[in-house]
Coordinates of N, CA, C and O in Angstrom, one line a residue:
M1 N 118.1 99.6 110.2 CA 117.7 100.9 110.3 C 117.0 101.3 109.8 O 117.6 101.2 108.0
N2 N 115.7 102.7 109.3 CA 115.1 102.9 108.2 C 116.7 104.5 108.6 O 116.2 105.5 109.8
L3 N 116.9 105.1 107.7 CA 117.2 106.4 107.0 C 116.3 107.2 106.3 O 116.2 107.0 105.4
Y4 N 116.0 108.4 106.5 CA 115.2 109.9 106.1 C 116.2 110.2 105.7 O 116.7 111.4 106.4
F5 N 116.3 111.0 104.4 CA 117.1 112.0 103.7 C 116.2 113.0 103.1 O 115.5 113.3 102.2
D6 N 116.8 113.9 103.5 CA 116.5 115.7 102.4 C 117.2 115.6 101.7 O 118.3 115.1 101.9
I7 N 116.6 116.3 100.9 CA 118.2 116.7 99.6 C 119.7 118.1 99.5 O 120.3 118.8 100.0
D8 N 118.1 118.9 99.5 CA 118.4 120.4 99.2 C 119.1 120.3 100.3 O 118.7 120.9 101.4
G9 N 120.7 121.3 101.1 CA 120.9 121.2 102.1 C 120.8 120.1 102.8 O 122.5 120.9 104.0
T10 N 121.1 119.1 102.3 CA 121.7 117.6 103.4 C 122.7 117.1 102.3 O 123.5 116.7 103.1
L11 N 122.3 116.8 101.5 CA 123.4 115.7 100.4 C 123.8 117.1 99.3 O 124.9 116.5 99.0
I12 N 123.2 118.0 99.3 CA 123.6 119.0 97.8 C 124.0 120.4 98.8 O 122.6 121.1 99.5
T13 N 124.5 120.7 98.5 CA 125.1 122.8 99.0 C 124.5 123.2 98.8 O 123.6 123.3 97.8
R14 N 123.8 124.3 99.3 CA 123.0 126.0 98.3 C 123.6 126.1 97.2 O 123.0 126.5 96.9
N15 N 124.8 125.7 96.9 CA 125.4 126.2 95.8 C 125.6 124.8 94.7 O 126.0 124.9 93.2
G16 N 124.3 124.0 94.7 CA 124.2 122.9 94.2 C 125.3 121.9 93.9 O 125.1 121.1 92.4
L17 N 126.3 122.0 95.0 CA 126.7 120.8 94.3 C 126.5 119.8 95.5 O 126.1 119.8 96.2
P18 N 127.3 118.6 94.9 CA 127.7 117.2 95.6 C 128.0 118.1 97.3 O 129.7 118.4 97.2
A19 N 127.5 117.4 98.7 CA 128.5 117.6 100.1 C 129.6 116.9 100.0 O 129.4 115.6 99.0
P20 N 131.1 118.1 100.5 CA 131.8 116.5 100.6 C 131.3 115.7 100.9 O 130.5 115.2 102.0
H21 N 132.1 114.5 101.2 CA 132.0 113.1 101.2 C 130.8 112.0 101.0 O 130.5 111.8 101.8
L22 N 130.1 112.6 100.3 CA 128.5 112.1 100.0 C 128.5 110.9 99.1 O 128.1 110.2 99.5
K23 N 129.5 110.8 98.4 CA 129.9 109.3 98.1 C 130.4 107.9 99.2 O 129.3 107.5 98.8
E24 N 131.2 109.0 99.3 CA 130.9 107.9 101.2 C 130.0 107.1 102.2 O 130.0 106.8 102.5
F25 N 128.9 109.1 101.9 CA 128.7 108.6 102.6 C 127.4 108.0 102.2 O 126.8 106.7 102.9
L26 N 126.9 107.8 100.7 CA 125.9 107.3 100.4 C 126.0 105.8 100.2 O 125.6 105.0 100.5
E27 N 127.3 105.6 99.9 CA 128.0 104.2 99.2 C 126.9 103.4 101.2 O 126.8 102.6 101.1
R28 N 127.8 103.9 102.6 CA 127.5 104.0 104.0 C 126.5 102.9 103.7 O 125.9 102.0 104.7
A29 N 125.2 104.0 103.8 CA 124.1 104.1 104.2 C 123.2 103.3 103.3 O 122.8 102.5 103.9
T30 N 123.6 102.7 101.8 CA 122.9 101.8 101.2 C 123.5 100.9 101.4 O 122.3 99.8 101.4
A31 N 124.6 100.4 101.9 CA 124.9 99.3 102.2 C 124.4 98.5 103.9 O 124.1 97.1 103.4
R32 N 124.2 99.1 103.9 CA 123.9 98.7 105.5 C 122.2 99.2 106.3 O 121.8 98.8 107.3
H33 N 121.7 99.8 105.2 CA 120.7 100.3 105.9 C 119.5 100.7 105.0 O 119.5 100.8 103.4
D34 N 118.1 100.6 105.1 CA 117.5 101.2 103.9 C 117.2 102.7 104.1 O 116.3 103.6 105.3
C35 N 117.2 103.0 103.2 CA 117.1 104.6 102.6 C 115.8 104.8 102.1 O 114.9 104.2 101.2
F36 N 115.5 106.4 102.1 CA 114.1 106.6 102.2 C 114.4 108.6 101.4 O 115.0 108.7 102.5
W37 N 113.4 108.8 100.1 CA 113.7 110.6 100.4 C 112.8 110.8 101.2 O 112.0 110.6 100.5
L38 N 113.1 111.9 101.9 CA 112.0 112.4 102.9 C 112.4 114.2 102.7 O 112.9 114.8 103.0
T39 N 111.9 114.5 101.1 CA 112.1 115.9 100.8 C 110.9 115.9 99.7 O 110.1 115.2 99.7
T40 N 111.0 117.1 99.9 CA 109.9 118.0 98.7 C 109.9 117.5 97.3 O 108.9 117.6 96.8
H41 N 110.9 117.0 96.5 CA 110.7 116.2 95.5 C 110.4 115.0 95.2 O 110.4 114.3 95.0
C42 N 109.3 114.4 97.3 CA 108.8 113.0 96.8 C 107.3 113.3 98.1 O 106.2 113.0 98.1
R43 N 106.8 114.8 97.5 CA 105.5 115.3 98.4 C 104.5 114.7 97.4 O 104.4 115.2 96.7
G44 N 103.1 114.5 98.5 CA 102.1 114.3 97.3 C 102.5 113.2 96.4 O 100.9 112.4 95.7
G45 N 103.7 112.6 96.7 CA 103.4 110.7 96.6 C 104.4 110.7 94.5 O 104.3 109.8 94.5
E46 N 104.7 112.3 94.6 CA 105.5 112.0 93.4 C 106.4 111.7 93.5 O 106.9 112.2 94.7
N47 N 107.9 111.7 92.6 CA 109.0 110.9 93.2 C 110.1 110.9 92.0 O 110.3 110.8 91.2
R48 N 110.6 112.6 92.8 CA 110.9 113.1 91.2 C 112.1 113.2 92.1 O 113.3 113.8 91.5
A49 N 113.0 112.6 93.0 CA 114.2 112.6 93.9 C 115.2 112.3 92.9 O 116.5 113.0 92.7
E50 N 115.4 111.5 92.4 CA 116.2 110.5 91.1 C 116.4 111.7 90.0 O 118.0 111.9 90.2
E51 N 115.9 111.8 89.6 CA 115.6 112.1 88.5 C 116.0 114.0 88.9 O 117.3 114.2 87.8
Y52 N 115.3 114.2 89.9 CA 115.8 115.7 90.3 C 117.8 116.1 90.1 O 118.6 116.2 90.0
L53 N 118.7 114.1 91.3 CA 120.2 113.9 91.3 C 120.4 113.7 90.6 O 122.6 114.0 90.1
R54 N 119.9 112.9 89.7 CA 120.7 112.7 88.6 C 121.2 113.8 87.9 O 122.1 113.7 86.6
R55 N 121.1 115.3 87.7 CA 121.2 116.2 87.0 C 122.1 117.3 87.5 O 122.9 118.0 87.0
I56 N 122.3 116.6 88.7 CA 123.2 117.4 89.9 C 124.2 116.1 90.0 O 125.7 117.0 90.0
L57 N 124.0 115.1 90.6 CA 125.2 114.5 90.9 C 126.1 113.6 89.1 O 125.4 113.3 88.6
P58 N 127.7 113.3 89.6 CA 128.4 112.8 88.5 C 128.0 111.4 89.0 O 127.6 110.6 89.9
E59 N 128.0 110.6 86.8 CA 127.4 108.9 87.4 C 127.6 108.0 88.6 O 127.2 107.4 88.6
E60 N 129.2 108.4 88.8 CA 129.3 107.7 90.2 C 128.9 107.4 90.9 O 129.2 106.8 92.2
Y61 N 128.1 108.8 91.1 CA 126.4 108.8 93.0 C 125.6 107.7 92.2 O 125.2 106.9 93.4
W62 N 125.6 107.6 90.2 CA 123.7 106.9 91.2 C 123.4 105.2 91.3 O 122.6 105.0 91.2
Q63 N 124.8 104.6 91.3 CA 124.9 103.5 91.9 C 124.8 103.2 92.9 O 123.3 102.7 93.3
Y64 N 123.9 104.7 94.2 CA 123.3 104.4 94.8 C 121.9 104.9 95.1 O 121.1 104.5 95.9
L65 N 121.6 105.2 94.1 CA 119.9 106.2 94.3 C 118.9 104.9 94.3 O 117.5 105.2 94.1
Q66 N 119.5 104.0 93.2 CA 118.3 102.6 93.0 C 118.6 102.1 94.3 O 117.3 101.1 94.6
Y67 N 118.8 102.2 95.5 CA 118.4 102.1 96.7 C 117.8 102.6 97.7 O 116.9 102.4 98.8
F68 N 117.3 104.0 97.4 CA 116.7 104.9 97.6 C 114.7 104.3 97.5 O 115.0 104.5 96.5
M69 N 114.1 105.0 98.3 CA 112.5 104.4 98.4 C 111.9 105.7 98.7 O 112.5 106.4 99.2
P70 N 110.8 106.8 97.2 CA 110.5 107.5 97.6 C 109.8 107.7 99.7 O 108.9 106.2 99.5
T71 N 108.9 108.6 99.4 CA 107.6 108.8 100.6 C 106.5 109.6 100.2 O 106.7 109.8 99.5
D72 N 105.9 109.5 100.7 CA 104.5 110.0 100.4 C 103.8 111.0 102.0 O 103.9 110.4 102.8
W73 N 104.1 112.6 101.4 CA 103.7 113.0 102.5 C 102.9 114.4 102.1 O 103.2 114.9 101.1
N74 N 102.7 115.0 102.9 CA 101.5 116.0 102.5 C 101.9 117.0 103.3 O 102.7 118.2 102.4
A75 N 101.5 117.4 104.9 CA 101.7 118.6 105.3 C 103.3 118.6 105.7 O 103.5 119.8 105.4
L76 N 103.7 117.3 106.9 CA 104.8 117.2 107.6 C 105.0 116.5 107.2 O 104.6 114.9 107.1
K77 N 106.8 116.3 107.1 CA 107.7 115.5 106.4 C 107.2 114.0 107.7 O 107.2 112.6 106.9
T78 N 106.9 114.2 108.6 CA 106.4 112.9 109.9 C 105.4 112.7 109.4 O 105.2 110.8 110.1
E79 N 105.1 112.4 108.6 CA 103.8 111.1 107.6 C 104.5 110.6 107.1 O 104.3 109.6 107.5
A80 N 105.7 111.2 106.6 CA 106.2 109.4 106.4 C 107.1 108.5 107.0 O 107.8 107.0 106.6
I81 N 107.1 108.8 107.9 CA 108.4 108.0 109.1 C 107.5 106.8 109.5 O 106.0 107.5 110.1
D82 N 107.7 106.1 109.5 CA 107.7 104.4 110.5 C 107.8 104.9 111.6 O 109.0 104.1 112.3
F83 N 107.7 104.9 112.5 CA 107.9 104.9 114.1 C 108.1 103.9 114.7 O 108.6 103.8 116.7
T84 N 107.3 102.7 114.1 CA 107.4 101.6 114.5 C 109.2 100.6 114.5 O 109.3 99.7 115.0
K85 N 110.1 101.6 113.8 CA 110.9 101.0 113.6 C 112.1 102.1 114.1 O 111.9 103.0 113.8
D86 N 113.7 101.8 114.3 CA 114.6 102.6 114.7 C 114.3 103.2 113.3 O 114.3 102.6 112.3
F87 N 115.7 104.7 113.9 CA 115.2 105.7 112.5 C 116.0 106.8 112.7 O 116.5 106.5 113.4
R88 N 116.4 107.3 111.4 CA 117.4 108.2 111.1 C 116.9 109.4 110.1 O 116.9 108.9 109.5
W89 N 117.2 110.7 110.8 CA 116.3 111.5 109.5 C 117.1 113.0 110.3 O 117.4 113.4 110.5
F90 N 118.0 112.7 108.5 CA 118.5 114.0 108.4 C 118.2 115.2 106.8 O 117.2 114.6 106.5
D91 N 118.6 116.4 107.7 CA 118.1 117.3 107.2 C 118.1 118.4 108.2 O 118.5 118.2 108.4
D92 N 118.2 119.7 106.9 CA 119.3 120.6 107.4 C 117.6 121.1 107.9 O 118.7 122.5 108.9
Y93 N 116.4 120.9 107.9 CA 115.6 122.1 108.9 C 114.5 120.9 109.0 O 114.3 121.1 107.5
I94 N 113.6 121.6 110.2 CA 112.5 121.3 110.3 C 111.5 121.9 111.0 O 112.1 123.2 111.6
F95 N 110.0 122.1 110.5 CA 109.2 122.8 111.0 C 109.1 122.4 112.4 O 109.3 121.1 113.3
E96 N 108.7 123.3 113.2 CA 108.1 123.7 114.8 C 107.1 122.0 115.2 O 107.6 121.0 116.3
A97 N 106.4 121.8 114.0 CA 105.5 120.8 113.7 C 106.1 119.5 113.9 O 105.4 118.5 114.7
E98 N 106.8 119.4 112.9 CA 107.9 118.2 112.5 C 108.3 117.6 114.4 O 108.1 116.4 114.6
K99 N 108.5 118.8 115.1 CA 109.7 118.7 116.0 C 108.6 118.1 116.7 O 109.5 117.0 118.3
E100 N 107.0 118.6 117.8 CA 106.7 118.2 118.2 C 106.0 116.7 117.9 O 105.8 115.6 119.0
V101 N 105.9 116.2 116.2 CA 105.5 115.2 116.8 C 106.9 113.8 116.7 O 106.6 112.9 117.5
L102 N 107.5 114.6 116.7 CA 108.9 113.7 117.1 C 109.2 113.2 118.6 O 109.0 112.7 118.6
K103 N 108.7 114.1 119.9 CA 108.4 114.0 119.8 C 107.7 113.5 121.2 O 107.5 113.1 122.5
K104 N 106.2 114.1 120.7 CA 104.9 112.7 121.0 C 105.6 111.2 121.0 O 104.7 109.9 121.1
H105 N 106.5 111.2 120.1 CA 106.4 109.4 120.2 C 108.7 109.0 120.1 O 108.2 108.0 120.3
W106 N 108.4 110.5 121.5 CA 109.4 110.2 122.1 C 110.6 110.0 121.3 O 112.0 108.7 121.6
C107 N 110.9 109.8 120.2 CA 112.5 109.6 119.1 C 113.3 111.5 118.6 O 113.3 111.8 117.7
A108 N 112.7 112.3 119.8 CA 113.0 113.7 119.3 C 115.3 113.5 118.5 O 115.6 114.9 118.0
S109 N 115.1 112.5 119.4 CA 117.1 112.7 119.2 C 117.8 112.1 118.0 O 118.5 111.8 117.3
K110 N 116.5 111.3 117.4 CA 116.7 110.5 115.9 C 116.5 111.8 114.6 O 117.3 111.1 113.6
F111 N 116.2 112.5 114.9 CA 116.4 113.4 113.9 C 118.1 114.2 113.6 O 118.7 114.6 114.3
V112 N 118.5 114.1 112.8 CA 120.1 114.1 113.0 C 120.0 115.9 111.7 O 119.8 115.8 111.0
Q113 N 119.9 116.7 112.1 CA 120.6 118.0 111.8 C 121.7 118.7 110.8 O 122.5 118.4 111.3
I114 N 121.6 118.7 109.2 CA 123.0 118.6 108.6 C 122.5 120.8 108.7 O 122.1 120.8 107.9
D115 N 124.1 121.1 108.6 CA 125.0 122.5 108.4 C 125.3 121.6 107.2 O 127.3 123.1 108.0
L116 N 125.6 122.3 106.4 CA 126.6 122.3 105.4 C 127.8 123.8 105.5 O 128.8 123.0 105.0
V117 N 126.7 124.5 105.8 CA 127.6 125.7 105.9 C 128.8 126.1 106.9 O 130.0 126.7 106.6
N118 N 128.1 125.8 108.2 CA 129.7 126.0 108.9 C 129.6 124.2 109.2 O 131.2 124.8 110.2
H119 N 129.3 123.8 109.2 CA 130.2 122.4 109.0 C 129.9 121.2 107.3 O 129.3 120.3 107.2
P120 N 131.3 122.2 106.7 CA 131.2 121.2 105.5 C 131.8 119.4 105.6 O 131.0 119.3 104.2
S121 N 131.9 119.2 106.3 CA 132.7 117.7 106.7 C 132.1 116.5 107.9 O 131.9 116.0 107.3
Q122 N 130.8 117.2 108.0 CA 129.5 116.8 108.1 C 129.2 115.3 107.6 O 129.1 114.8 108.9
L123 N 129.0 114.7 106.8 CA 128.9 113.9 105.9 C 129.9 113.0 107.0 O 129.9 111.8 106.9
Q124 N 131.1 113.2 106.6 CA 132.3 113.0 107.3 C 132.1 112.2 108.2 O 132.4 110.8 109.2
D125 N 132.0 112.6 109.1 CA 131.1 112.6 111.1 C 130.6 112.0 110.9 O 129.9 110.8 112.1
L126 N 129.4 111.7 110.9 CA 128.5 110.6 110.8 C 128.4 109.8 110.2 O 127.3 109.0 110.4
M127 N 129.2 109.6 109.5 CA 129.4 107.8 108.5 C 129.5 107.3 109.7 O 128.6 105.8 110.6
K128 N 129.9 108.1 111.6 CA 130.2 106.7 112.4 C 128.6 105.8 112.9 O 128.7 105.9 114.0
L129 N 127.2 107.2 113.0 CA 126.5 106.8 112.9 C 125.5 105.5 112.3 O 124.9 105.4 112.8
L130 N 126.3 105.3 111.7 CA 125.6 104.7 110.6 C 126.7 103.3 110.8 O 127.6 103.2 110.1
P131 N 126.1 102.0 112.2 CA 126.9 100.9 111.8 C 126.7 100.2 110.7 O 126.2 100.0 109.5

């Protein structure tokens, strides 16, 4: 399964810290799935995601970053999703236009909204979604 990840507000808290249970979540995700950055840090074909995260995450997390592939999108993040494969998209917020694209492809349920403010341990709970 393809997994698409936003960074800010999804893997990194609003305070600029790693989300609780992030290391275990990344370990499970990268061991079993194809992982992609779907973040403004990759917008327009530039891959700044790993560089950005290396400034925030302790070195023990870096081993997982090598398994992430960048995406290329311009207006909507859905431009980068491969709808021919099963996927999950982890993000704290998506635009209405992106929701409409997901609905058009009959896959709105594949978007997983992350809310680290109200559910700080959400990544631990989501590991169950990663067979």
